[in-house]
């Protein structure tokens, strides 16, 4: 019998559990059934995920006499826009989803964000279950209720806080991920250790390689610890008035790099987060906030995992330092025109900083760009 973990997200009337374990698709009916007012559910997914996991989910629901219909959108970030939202909402209406029904979002971050937002706006809000299929979605985007879409002005600029009613993180689903996608998701796992749990980072240094090779017990521990940390932060600061911003460690750099690489597969989001975390520790060291050797320890772990850790790991051209700073200034986390960074006093000790000296940031980027071949 494999172990199943339940992490509670204590949000009062919006509280829910994240269930983490193996074989959860087969148990989906038993786990979701108690939340339903009538035995039916509407599943939003994408075609690649549907080919791998939709039959198993529908069989798991059917085992508890829950009827389901499903709609598969095109895979990829481009789906997470107005057209994809319209397609999802119109299908949910075609499927006669009522106010008290349940939507299930089966997929990675794109489907979770889009499906959650479609549920948030459908009939002024129907409940939804997240079944994240990527590591990134299991440890980050499926938990915490941020839903939304991209517009031509940028990523995630239209959305809503809409908490799921349940999250099922089935560790078995990670088996079907390409190694690059798994490691990109691991960038978000490392982020949790770096931002608030030094002992977890120590554990990842020891166990990361075996976890990446496929050890399920280690994967489950890493997902559970990440979700526990996210649940704690979200419970204390659901709408990001303060502490939740720590989850954006590495993201100001990452968003600029994603924009500079055209949101293409030159740089996956989690890869940008990993590079961004290393740069955030560089900046912290330059500002005298953390020890000079700490950024090397962060990079040594990323490199040991076979991950990108520097701007020199991004293929193709990058714009210069000034252009990167300008891209950072477009980030939605800019407040009153000031760049916001998450910096750190040590591994596991991150904090929000609104007064990074512009010259220091620029010098850091000039040096990082010079290391490129
Ligand atoms: N991914 C950052 C957050 O959920 O706040």
mmCIF file of C-alpha atoms and ligand atoms in Angstrom:
data_model
loop_
_atom_site.group_PDB
_atom_site.id
_atom_site.type_symbol
_atom_site.label_atom_id
_atom_site.label_comp_id
_atom_site.label_asym_id
_atom_site.label_seq_id
_atom_site.Cartn_x
_atom_site.Cartn_y
_atom_site.Cartn_z
ATOM 1 C CA UNK A 1 0.000 0.000 0.000
ATOM 2 C CA UNK A 2 1.538 3.320 -1.002
ATOM 3 C CA UNK A 3 1.268 6.316 1.224
ATOM 4 C CA UNK A 4 -1.211 9.139 0.621
ATOM 5 C CA UNK A 5 -0.582 12.601 2.100
ATOM 6 C CA UNK A 6 -3.230 15.227 2.739
ATOM 7 C CA UNK A 7 -2.104 18.834 3.016
ATOM 8 C CA UNK A 8 -4.866 21.130 4.214
ATOM 9 C CA UNK A 9 -5.088 24.694 2.930
ATOM 10 C CA UNK A 10 -6.900 26.439 5.811
ATOM 11 C CA UNK A 11 -8.857 29.248 4.178
ATOM 12 C CA UNK A 12 -12.080 29.213 6.192
ATOM 13 C CA UNK A 13 -15.064 28.765 3.892
ATOM 14 C CA UNK A 14 -12.646 28.270 0.977
ATOM 15 C CA UNK A 15 -10.486 25.638 2.720
ATOM 16 C CA UNK A 16 -9.507 22.504 0.783
ATOM 17 C CA UNK A 17 -7.134 19.576 0.740
ATOM 18 C CA UNK A 18 -4.259 18.768 -1.573
ATOM 19 C CA UNK A 19 -4.070 14.981 -1.806
ATOM 20 C CA UNK A 20 -0.630 13.686 -2.821
ATOM 21 C CA UNK A 21 0.091 10.068 -3.681
ATOM 22 C CA UNK A 22 0.203 7.361 -6.323
ATOM 23 C CA UNK A 23 -2.746 5.893 -8.191
ATOM 24 C CA UNK A 24 -5.021 8.858 -7.448
ATOM 25 C CA UNK A 25 -6.678 8.903 -10.890
ATOM 26 C CA UNK A 26 -8.127 5.458 -10.167
ATOM 27 C CA UNK A 27 -9.522 6.825 -6.897
ATOM 28 C CA UNK A 28 -10.768 10.105 -8.384
ATOM 29 C CA UNK A 29 -14.441 9.130 -8.029
ATOM 30 C CA UNK A 30 -14.085 8.214 -4.364
ATOM 31 C CA UNK A 31 -12.136 11.412 -3.651
ATOM 32 C CA UNK A 32 -14.287 13.843 -5.661
ATOM 33 C CA UNK A 33 -17.677 12.162 -5.146
ATOM 34 C CA UNK A 34 -18.322 13.552 -1.639
ATOM 35 C CA UNK A 35 -18.042 17.106 -3.040
ATOM 36 C CA UNK A 36 -20.692 16.641 -5.748
ATOM 37 C CA UNK A 37 -24.369 17.609 -5.607
ATOM 38 C CA UNK A 38 -25.140 15.298 -8.519
ATOM 39 C CA UNK A 39 -22.997 12.497 -9.959
ATOM 40 C CA UNK A 40 -21.470 14.249 -12.960
ATOM 41 C CA UNK A 41 -18.398 16.311 -13.746
ATOM 42 C CA UNK A 42 -17.036 18.280 -16.720
ATOM 43 C CA UNK A 43 -13.349 17.831 -17.496
ATOM 44 C CA UNK A 44 -11.209 20.471 -19.220
ATOM 45 C CA UNK A 45 -7.900 19.182 -20.492
ATOM 46 C CA UNK A 46 -5.546 19.416 -23.483
ATOM 47 C CA UNK A 47 -4.962 16.907 -26.254
ATOM 48 C CA UNK A 48 -1.508 15.616 -25.189
ATOM 49 C CA UNK A 49 -2.603 15.066 -21.590
ATOM 50 C CA UNK A 50 -5.925 13.593 -22.730
ATOM 51 C CA UNK A 51 -4.105 10.930 -24.763
ATOM 52 C CA UNK A 52 -2.115 9.917 -21.679
ATOM 53 C CA UNK A 53 -4.494 10.264 -18.737
ATOM 54 C CA UNK A 54 -8.104 11.053 -19.664
ATOM 55 C CA UNK A 55 -9.320 7.454 -19.946
ATOM 56 C CA UNK A 56 -7.870 6.617 -16.515
ATOM 57 C CA UNK A 57 -9.557 9.652 -14.949
ATOM 58 C CA UNK A 58 -12.935 8.915 -16.512
ATOM 59 C CA UNK A 59 -12.672 5.256 -15.442
ATOM 60 C CA UNK A 60 -11.818 6.398 -11.893
ATOM 61 C CA UNK A 61 -14.906 8.620 -11.861
ATOM 62 C CA UNK A 62 -17.090 5.916 -13.385
ATOM 63 C CA UNK A 63 -15.984 3.482 -10.659
ATOM 64 C CA UNK A 64 -17.926 5.726 -8.258
ATOM 65 C CA UNK A 65 -20.846 6.087 -10.735
ATOM 66 C CA UNK A 66 -19.860 9.639 -11.672
ATOM 67 C CA UNK A 67 -20.615 10.449 -15.311
ATOM 68 C CA UNK A 68 -18.174 12.781 -17.033
ATOM 69 C CA UNK A 69 -17.781 14.650 -20.282
ATOM 70 C CA UNK A 70 -14.475 16.086 -21.441
ATOM 71 C CA UNK A 71 -13.111 18.742 -23.741
ATOM 72 C CA UNK A 72 -9.474 18.834 -24.864
ATOM 73 C CA UNK A 73 -7.977 22.172 -25.891
ATOM 74 C CA UNK A 74 -4.800 22.573 -27.949
ATOM 75 C CA UNK A 75 -1.646 22.111 -25.860
ATOM 76 C CA UNK A 76 0.725 25.011 -25.200
ATOM 77 C CA UNK A 77 0.843 28.471 -23.671
ATOM 78 C CA UNK A 78 -1.004 30.033 -26.654
ATOM 79 C CA UNK A 79 -4.193 28.317 -25.459
ATOM 80 C CA UNK A 80 -4.138 30.429 -22.283
ATOM 81 C CA UNK A 81 -5.713 33.483 -23.916
ATOM 82 C CA UNK A 82 -9.090 34.986 -24.751
ATOM 83 C CA UNK A 83 -9.793 32.443 -27.520
ATOM 84 C CA UNK A 84 -9.005 29.483 -25.278
ATOM 85 C CA UNK A 85 -11.118 30.949 -22.486
ATOM 86 C CA UNK A 86 -14.047 31.453 -24.838
ATOM 87 C CA UNK A 87 -13.700 27.885 -26.155
ATOM 88 C CA UNK A 88 -13.628 26.494 -22.600
ATOM 89 C CA UNK A 89 -16.557 28.526 -21.282
ATOM 90 C CA UNK A 90 -18.770 27.879 -24.323
ATOM 91 C CA UNK A 91 -18.060 24.151 -24.050
ATOM 92 C CA UNK A 92 -18.916 24.153 -20.322
ATOM 93 C CA UNK A 93 -22.214 25.841 -21.197
ATOM 94 C CA UNK A 94 -22.811 23.339 -24.015
ATOM 95 C CA UNK A 95 -22.178 20.586 -21.458
ATOM 96 C CA UNK A 96 -24.904 22.179 -19.306
ATOM 97 C CA UNK A 97 -22.692 22.694 -16.308
ATOM 98 C CA UNK A 98 -24.825 24.237 -13.593
ATOM 99 C CA UNK A 99 -23.850 26.530 -10.731
ATOM 100 C CA UNK A 100 -23.542 23.671 -8.217
ATOM 101 C CA UNK A 101 -21.627 21.326 -10.574
ATOM 102 C CA UNK A 102 -17.915 20.585 -10.573
ATOM 103 C CA UNK A 103 -15.344 21.362 -13.268
ATOM 104 C CA UNK A 104 -12.164 19.292 -13.307
ATOM 105 C CA UNK A 105 -8.978 20.823 -14.735
ATOM 106 C CA UNK A 106 -6.707 17.964 -15.869
ATOM 107 C CA UNK A 107 -3.345 19.239 -17.090
ATOM 108 C CA UNK A 108 -0.321 21.401 -16.401
ATOM 109 C CA UNK A 109 -0.177 25.065 -15.491
ATOM 110 C CA UNK A 110 -1.902 26.263 -18.668
ATOM 111 C CA UNK A 111 -4.979 24.110 -18.166
ATOM 112 C CA UNK A 112 -5.049 24.720 -14.408
ATOM 113 C CA UNK A 113 -4.928 28.510 -14.810
ATOM 114 C CA UNK A 114 -7.343 28.597 -17.753
ATOM 115 C CA UNK A 115 -9.728 25.968 -16.375
ATOM 116 C CA UNK A 116 -9.778 27.645 -12.968
ATOM 117 C CA UNK A 117 -10.539 31.014 -14.546
ATOM 118 C CA UNK A 118 -13.251 29.526 -16.758
ATOM 119 C CA UNK A 119 -14.815 28.033 -13.598
ATOM 120 C CA UNK A 120 -14.459 31.376 -11.799
ATOM 121 C CA UNK A 121 -16.430 33.300 -14.432
ATOM 122 C CA UNK A 122 -18.923 30.607 -15.468
ATOM 123 C CA UNK A 123 -22.306 31.453 -13.960
ATOM 124 C CA UNK A 124 -20.402 33.834 -11.630
ATOM 125 C CA UNK A 125 -18.392 30.975 -10.199
ATOM 126 C CA UNK A 126 -18.612 27.201 -10.122
ATOM 127 C CA UNK A 127 -16.359 24.961 -8.083
ATOM 128 C CA UNK A 128 -13.420 23.150 -9.610
ATOM 129 C CA UNK A 129 -10.917 20.399 -8.874
ATOM 130 C CA UNK A 130 -7.304 20.644 -9.976
ATOM 131 C CA UNK A 131 -5.591 17.475 -11.204
ATOM 132 C CA UNK A 132 -2.111 18.784 -12.052
ATOM 133 C CA UNK A 133 -0.096 16.610 -14.427
ATOM 134 C CA UNK A 134 3.252 18.454 -14.400
ATOM 135 C CA UNK A 135 5.662 18.842 -11.487
ATOM 136 C CA UNK A 136 5.407 22.614 -11.777
ATOM 137 C CA UNK A 137 1.628 22.484 -11.510
ATOM 138 C CA UNK A 138 1.716 19.992 -8.609
ATOM 139 C CA UNK A 139 4.036 22.110 -6.467
ATOM 140 C CA UNK A 140 2.959 25.597 -7.475
ATOM 141 C CA UNK A 141 0.215 26.618 -9.868
ATOM 142 C CA UNK A 142 -2.531 24.187 -8.803
ATOM 143 C CA UNK A 143 -2.415 25.382 -5.187
ATOM 144 C CA UNK A 144 -3.407 28.841 -4.023
ATOM 145 C CA UNK A 145 -6.226 29.890 -6.320
ATOM 146 C CA UNK A 146 -4.424 32.113 -8.832
ATOM 147 C CA UNK A 147 -6.286 31.627 -12.106
ATOM 148 C CA UNK A 148 -6.161 33.599 -15.312
ATOM 149 C CA UNK A 149 -5.072 34.083 -18.891
ATOM 150 C CA UNK A 150 -2.482 36.021 -20.876
ATOM 151 C CA UNK A 151 -3.282 39.011 -23.079
ATOM 152 C CA UNK A 152 -1.212 40.841 -25.687
ATOM 153 C CA UNK A 153 -0.072 43.084 -22.813
ATOM 154 C CA UNK A 154 1.554 40.239 -20.912
ATOM 155 C CA UNK A 155 1.177 37.027 -18.963
ATOM 156 C CA UNK A 156 -1.516 36.475 -16.327
ATOM 157 C CA UNK A 157 -2.807 40.041 -16.593
ATOM 158 C CA UNK A 158 -6.463 38.970 -16.552
ATOM 159 C CA UNK A 159 -7.589 36.609 -13.840
ATOM 160 C CA UNK A 160 -9.208 35.976 -10.499
ATOM 161 C CA UNK A 161 -8.442 34.421 -7.164
ATOM 162 C CA UNK A 162 -10.630 31.315 -7.227
ATOM 163 C CA UNK A 163 -9.584 28.529 -4.888
ATOM 164 C CA UNK A 164 -10.098 24.924 -6.028
ATOM 165 C CA UNK A 165 -12.280 22.627 -3.921
ATOM 166 C CA UNK A 166 -9.698 19.847 -4.052
ATOM 167 C CA UNK A 167 -6.298 19.206 -5.632
ATOM 168 C CA UNK A 168 -5.230 15.682 -6.589
ATOM 169 C CA UNK A 169 -1.456 15.488 -7.128
ATOM 170 C CA UNK A 170 -0.886 12.009 -8.532
ATOM 171 C CA UNK A 171 2.849 11.290 -8.385
ATOM 172 C CA UNK A 172 2.481 8.562 -11.040
ATOM 173 C CA UNK A 173 1.567 11.184 -13.641
ATOM 174 C CA UNK A 174 5.088 12.619 -13.409
ATOM 175 C CA UNK A 175 6.405 9.436 -15.085
ATOM 176 C CA UNK A 176 5.140 10.640 -18.450
ATOM 177 C CA UNK A 177 6.939 14.005 -18.306
ATOM 178 C CA UNK A 178 9.918 14.635 -20.595
ATOM 179 C CA UNK A 179 13.086 15.025 -18.463
ATOM 180 C CA UNK A 180 13.401 18.693 -19.409
ATOM 181 C CA UNK A 181 9.872 19.478 -18.174
ATOM 182 C CA UNK A 182 10.442 17.560 -14.959
ATOM 183 C CA UNK A 183 13.643 19.488 -14.234
ATOM 184 C CA UNK A 184 11.954 22.789 -15.061
ATOM 185 C CA UNK A 185 9.293 21.981 -12.456
ATOM 186 C CA UNK A 186 12.089 21.094 -10.066
ATOM 187 C CA UNK A 187 13.184 24.745 -10.344
ATOM 188 C CA UNK A 188 10.041 25.641 -8.364
ATOM 189 C CA UNK A 189 10.796 22.885 -5.809
ATOM 190 C CA UNK A 190 14.281 24.300 -5.185
ATOM 191 C CA UNK A 191 12.694 27.731 -4.850
ATOM 192 C CA UNK A 192 10.800 26.609 -1.716
ATOM 193 C CA UNK A 193 14.005 25.507 0.000
ATOM 194 C CA UNK A 194 15.758 28.708 -1.014
ATOM 195 C CA UNK A 195 12.985 31.005 0.126
ATOM 196 C CA UNK A 196 12.075 29.505 3.462
ATOM 197 C CA UNK A 197 13.400 26.081 4.436
ATOM 198 C CA UNK A 198 17.172 25.556 4.570
ATOM 199 C CA UNK A 199 16.738 21.977 5.844
ATOM 200 C CA UNK A 200 14.628 21.181 2.767
ATOM 201 C CA UNK A 201 17.367 22.602 0.527
ATOM 202 C CA UNK A 202 19.906 20.378 2.363
ATOM 203 C CA UNK A 203 17.573 17.426 1.720
ATOM 204 C CA UNK A 204 17.289 18.311 -1.975
ATOM 205 C CA UNK A 205 21.075 18.503 -2.307
ATOM 206 C CA UNK A 206 21.250 14.907 -1.073
ATOM 207 C CA UNK A 207 18.120 13.464 -2.683
ATOM 208 C CA UNK A 208 17.560 15.587 -5.802
ATOM 209 C CA UNK A 209 19.433 13.313 -8.255
ATOM 210 C CA UNK A 210 17.603 10.119 -7.158
ATOM 211 C CA UNK A 211 14.309 11.992 -7.192
ATOM 212 C CA UNK A 212 14.958 13.123 -10.766
ATOM 213 C CA UNK A 213 15.811 9.531 -11.759
ATOM 214 C CA UNK A 214 12.313 8.496 -10.678
ATOM 215 C CA UNK A 215 12.268 7.510 -6.990
ATOM 216 C CA UNK A 216 8.570 7.862 -6.128
ATOM 217 C CA UNK A 217 8.894 8.121 -2.346
ATOM 218 C CA UNK A 218 11.404 10.962 -2.752
ATOM 219 C CA UNK A 219 9.192 12.656 -5.348
ATOM 220 C CA UNK A 220 6.242 12.441 -2.991
ATOM 221 C CA UNK A 221 8.233 13.961 -0.139
ATOM 222 C CA UNK A 222 9.403 16.831 -2.361
ATOM 223 C CA UNK A 223 5.883 17.556 -3.623
ATOM 224 C CA UNK A 224 4.431 17.329 -0.110
ATOM 225 C CA UNK A 225 7.004 19.656 1.459
ATOM 226 C CA UNK A 226 6.595 22.165 -1.400
ATOM 227 C CA UNK A 227 2.804 22.090 -1.079
ATOM 228 C CA UNK A 228 2.995 22.423 2.719
ATOM 229 C CA UNK A 229 5.106 25.543 2.319
ATOM 230 C CA UNK A 230 2.830 27.008 -0.314
ATOM 231 C CA UNK A 231 -0.299 26.177 1.706
ATOM 232 C CA UNK A 232 1.142 27.916 4.776
ATOM 233 C CA UNK A 233 2.041 31.046 2.854
ATOM 234 C CA UNK A 234 -1.296 31.171 0.996
ATOM 235 C CA UNK A 235 -3.229 30.670 4.243
ATOM 236 C CA UNK A 236 -1.435 33.643 5.807
ATOM 237 C CA UNK A 237 -1.659 35.887 2.721
ATOM 238 C CA UNK A 238 -4.229 34.623 0.207
ATOM 239 C CA UNK A 239 -4.289 37.689 -2.057
ATOM 240 C CA UNK A 240 -0.583 38.599 -1.950
ATOM 241 C CA UNK A 241 -0.633 41.669 0.231
ATOM 242 C CA UNK A 242 2.724 40.675 1.743
ATOM 243 C CA UNK A 243 4.312 37.288 2.446
ATOM 244 C CA UNK A 244 2.936 35.549 -0.666
ATOM 245 C CA UNK A 245 5.298 37.698 -2.733
ATOM 246 C CA UNK A 246 8.132 35.460 -1.441
ATOM 247 C CA UNK A 247 6.829 32.795 -3.836
ATOM 248 C CA UNK A 248 8.100 35.084 -6.582
ATOM 249 C CA UNK A 249 11.753 34.425 -5.693
ATOM 250 C CA UNK A 250 13.632 34.462 -9.012
ATOM 251 C CA UNK A 251 10.544 35.604 -10.924
ATOM 252 C CA UNK A 252 11.458 39.237 -11.673
ATOM 253 C CA UNK A 253 14.559 38.005 -13.531
ATOM 254 C CA UNK A 254 12.609 35.056 -14.952
ATOM 255 C CA UNK A 255 9.814 37.156 -16.441
ATOM 256 C CA UNK A 256 12.309 39.466 -18.153
ATOM 257 C CA UNK A 257 14.175 36.454 -19.582
ATOM 258 C CA UNK A 258 10.934 34.814 -20.733
ATOM 259 C CA UNK A 259 9.931 38.035 -22.498
ATOM 260 C CA UNK A 260 13.432 38.358 -24.014
ATOM 261 C CA UNK A 261 13.206 34.814 -25.409
ATOM 262 C CA UNK A 262 9.689 35.340 -26.741
ATOM 263 C CA UNK A 263 8.090 32.831 -24.335
ATOM 264 C CA UNK A 264 9.532 30.137 -26.584
ATOM 265 C CA UNK A 265 11.032 26.781 -25.769
ATOM 266 C CA UNK A 266 14.439 28.454 -25.590
ATOM 267 C CA UNK A 267 13.558 28.936 -21.924
ATOM 268 C CA UNK A 268 10.837 27.113 -19.980
ATOM 269 C CA UNK A 269 9.280 28.983 -17.056
ATOM 270 C CA UNK A 270 10.839 26.732 -14.416
ATOM 271 C CA UNK A 271 14.246 27.068 -16.073
ATOM 272 C CA UNK A 272 13.886 30.838 -15.882
ATOM 273 C CA UNK A 273 12.941 30.525 -12.201
ATOM 274 C CA UNK A 274 16.105 28.500 -11.499
ATOM 275 C CA UNK A 275 18.338 31.033 -13.272
ATOM 276 C CA UNK A 276 16.385 33.841 -11.591
ATOM 277 C CA UNK A 277 16.962 32.312 -8.146
ATOM 278 C CA UNK A 278 20.712 32.104 -8.795
ATOM 279 C CA UNK A 279 20.720 35.764 -9.933
ATOM 280 C CA UNK A 280 18.678 36.806 -6.882
ATOM 281 C CA UNK A 281 21.351 35.236 -4.659
ATOM 282 C CA UNK A 282 24.077 36.964 -6.720
ATOM 283 C CA UNK A 283 22.324 40.285 -6.170
ATOM 284 C CA UNK A 284 21.908 39.550 -2.459
ATOM 285 C CA UNK A 285 25.633 38.781 -2.172
ATOM 286 C CA UNK A 286 26.588 41.957 -4.075
ATOM 287 C CA UNK A 287 24.415 43.991 -1.726
ATOM 288 C CA UNK A 288 26.203 42.414 1.247
ATOM 289 C CA UNK A 289 22.993 40.707 2.415
ATOM 290 C CA UNK A 290 24.195 37.113 2.206
ATOM 291 C CA UNK A 291 27.597 35.417 2.281
ATOM 292 C CA UNK A 292 29.661 35.654 -0.911
ATOM 293 C CA UNK A 293 29.793 31.841 -1.273
ATOM 294 C CA UNK A 294 26.020 31.277 -1.033
ATOM 295 C CA UNK A 295 25.262 31.888 -4.758
ATOM 296 C CA UNK A 296 27.891 29.238 -5.656
ATOM 297 C CA UNK A 297 26.123 26.706 -3.434
ATOM 298 C CA UNK A 298 22.808 27.453 -5.168
ATOM 299 C CA UNK A 299 24.409 27.075 -8.610
ATOM 300 C CA UNK A 300 26.278 23.905 -7.623
ATOM 301 C CA UNK A 301 22.974 22.214 -6.836
ATOM 302 C CA UNK A 302 21.308 23.388 -10.056
ATOM 303 C CA UNK A 303 24.314 22.276 -12.113
ATOM 304 C CA UNK A 304 24.482 18.952 -10.270
ATOM 305 C CA UNK A 305 20.877 18.369 -11.322
ATOM 306 C CA UNK A 306 21.736 19.158 -14.950
ATOM 307 C CA UNK A 307 19.721 22.374 -14.859
ATOM 308 C CA UNK A 308 20.276 25.783 -16.374
ATOM 309 C CA UNK A 309 21.854 28.137 -13.838
ATOM 310 C CA UNK A 310 23.227 31.114 -15.800
ATOM 311 C CA UNK A 311 22.361 33.412 -18.676
ATOM 312 C CA UNK A 312 25.045 31.540 -20.650
ATOM 313 C CA UNK A 313 22.808 28.445 -20.553
ATOM 314 C CA UNK A 314 20.108 30.164 -22.623
ATOM 315 C CA UNK A 315 20.626 29.433 -26.346
ATOM 316 C CA UNK A 316 20.534 32.294 -28.859
ATOM 317 C CA UNK A 317 20.902 36.042 -28.428
ATOM 318 C CA UNK A 318 19.768 38.012 -25.409
ATOM 319 C CA UNK A 319 19.258 41.774 -25.281
ATOM 320 C CA UNK A 320 21.671 43.920 -23.274
ATOM 321 C CA UNK A 321 21.468 44.794 -19.587
ATOM 322 C CA UNK A 322 19.453 47.999 -20.112
ATOM 323 C CA UNK A 323 16.874 46.177 -22.220
ATOM 324 C CA UNK A 324 16.560 43.453 -19.580
ATOM 325 C CA UNK A 325 16.030 46.072 -16.862
ATOM 326 C CA UNK A 326 13.370 47.694 -19.077
ATOM 327 C CA UNK A 327 11.616 44.318 -19.397
ATOM 328 C CA UNK A 328 11.696 43.945 -15.612
ATOM 329 C CA UNK A 329 10.053 47.346 -15.294
ATOM 330 C CA UNK A 330 7.048 45.983 -17.242
ATOM 331 C CA UNK A 331 6.538 43.190 -14.743
ATOM 332 C CA UNK A 332 3.189 43.285 -12.983
ATOM 333 C CA UNK A 333 4.960 43.232 -9.635
ATOM 334 C CA UNK A 334 6.251 46.760 -10.195
ATOM 335 C CA UNK A 335 4.678 48.979 -7.536
ATOM 336 C CA UNK A 336 4.697 52.782 -7.730
ATOM 337 C CA UNK A 337 7.294 52.433 -10.485
ATOM 338 C CA UNK A 338 9.746 50.558 -8.203
ATOM 339 C CA UNK A 339 11.188 47.186 -9.093
ATOM 340 C CA UNK A 340 10.404 44.544 -6.506
ATOM 341 C CA UNK A 341 12.893 41.766 -5.855
ATOM 342 C CA UNK A 342 12.863 38.844 -3.510
ATOM 343 C CA UNK A 343 16.339 38.750 -1.991
ATOM 344 C CA UNK A 344 17.838 36.516 0.691
ATOM 345 C CA UNK A 345 19.971 36.814 3.822
ATOM 346 C CA UNK A 346 20.807 33.117 3.525
ATOM 347 C CA UNK A 347 19.429 29.923 2.007
ATOM 348 C CA UNK A 348 15.932 29.660 3.470
ATOM 349 C CA UNK A 349 15.762 33.335 4.488
ATOM 350 C CA UNK A 350 14.155 35.365 1.687
ATOM 351 C CA UNK A 351 12.513 38.769 2.021
ATOM 352 C CA UNK A 352 10.884 41.403 -0.178
ATOM 353 C CA UNK A 353 13.136 44.290 -1.235
ATOM 354 C CA UNK A 354 11.828 47.414 -2.973
ATOM 355 C CA UNK A 355 15.050 49.402 -3.026
ATOM 356 C CA UNK A 356 17.625 47.570 -5.082
ATOM 357 C CA UNK A 357 20.102 50.172 -6.378
ATOM 358 C CA UNK A 358 19.609 50.361 -10.155
ATOM 359 C CA UNK A 359 23.366 50.562 -10.849
ATOM 360 C CA UNK A 360 24.009 47.374 -8.882
ATOM 361 C CA UNK A 361 21.318 45.520 -10.810
ATOM 362 C CA UNK A 362 22.696 46.761 -14.105
ATOM 363 C CA UNK A 363 26.272 45.784 -13.194
ATOM 364 C CA UNK A 364 25.123 42.311 -12.204
ATOM 365 C CA UNK A 365 23.409 41.831 -15.563
ATOM 366 C CA UNK A 366 26.375 43.227 -17.522
ATOM 367 C CA UNK A 367 28.657 40.710 -15.773
ATOM 368 C CA UNK A 368 26.191 37.830 -16.236
ATOM 369 C CA UNK A 369 25.820 38.653 -19.954
ATOM 370 C CA UNK A 370 29.615 38.871 -20.382
ATOM 371 C CA UNK A 371 29.966 35.273 -19.250
ATOM 372 C CA UNK A 372 28.076 34.232 -22.362
ATOM 373 C CA UNK A 373 30.174 32.696 -25.184
HETATM 374 N N1 LIG B 1 3.037 31.206 -8.144
HETATM 375 C C1 LIG B 1 3.051 32.199 -7.155
HETATM 376 C C2 LIG B 1 1.815 32.248 -6.325
HETATM 377 O O1 LIG B 1 0.979 31.384 -6.445
HETATM 378 O O2 LIG B 1 1.651 33.162 -5.563
#
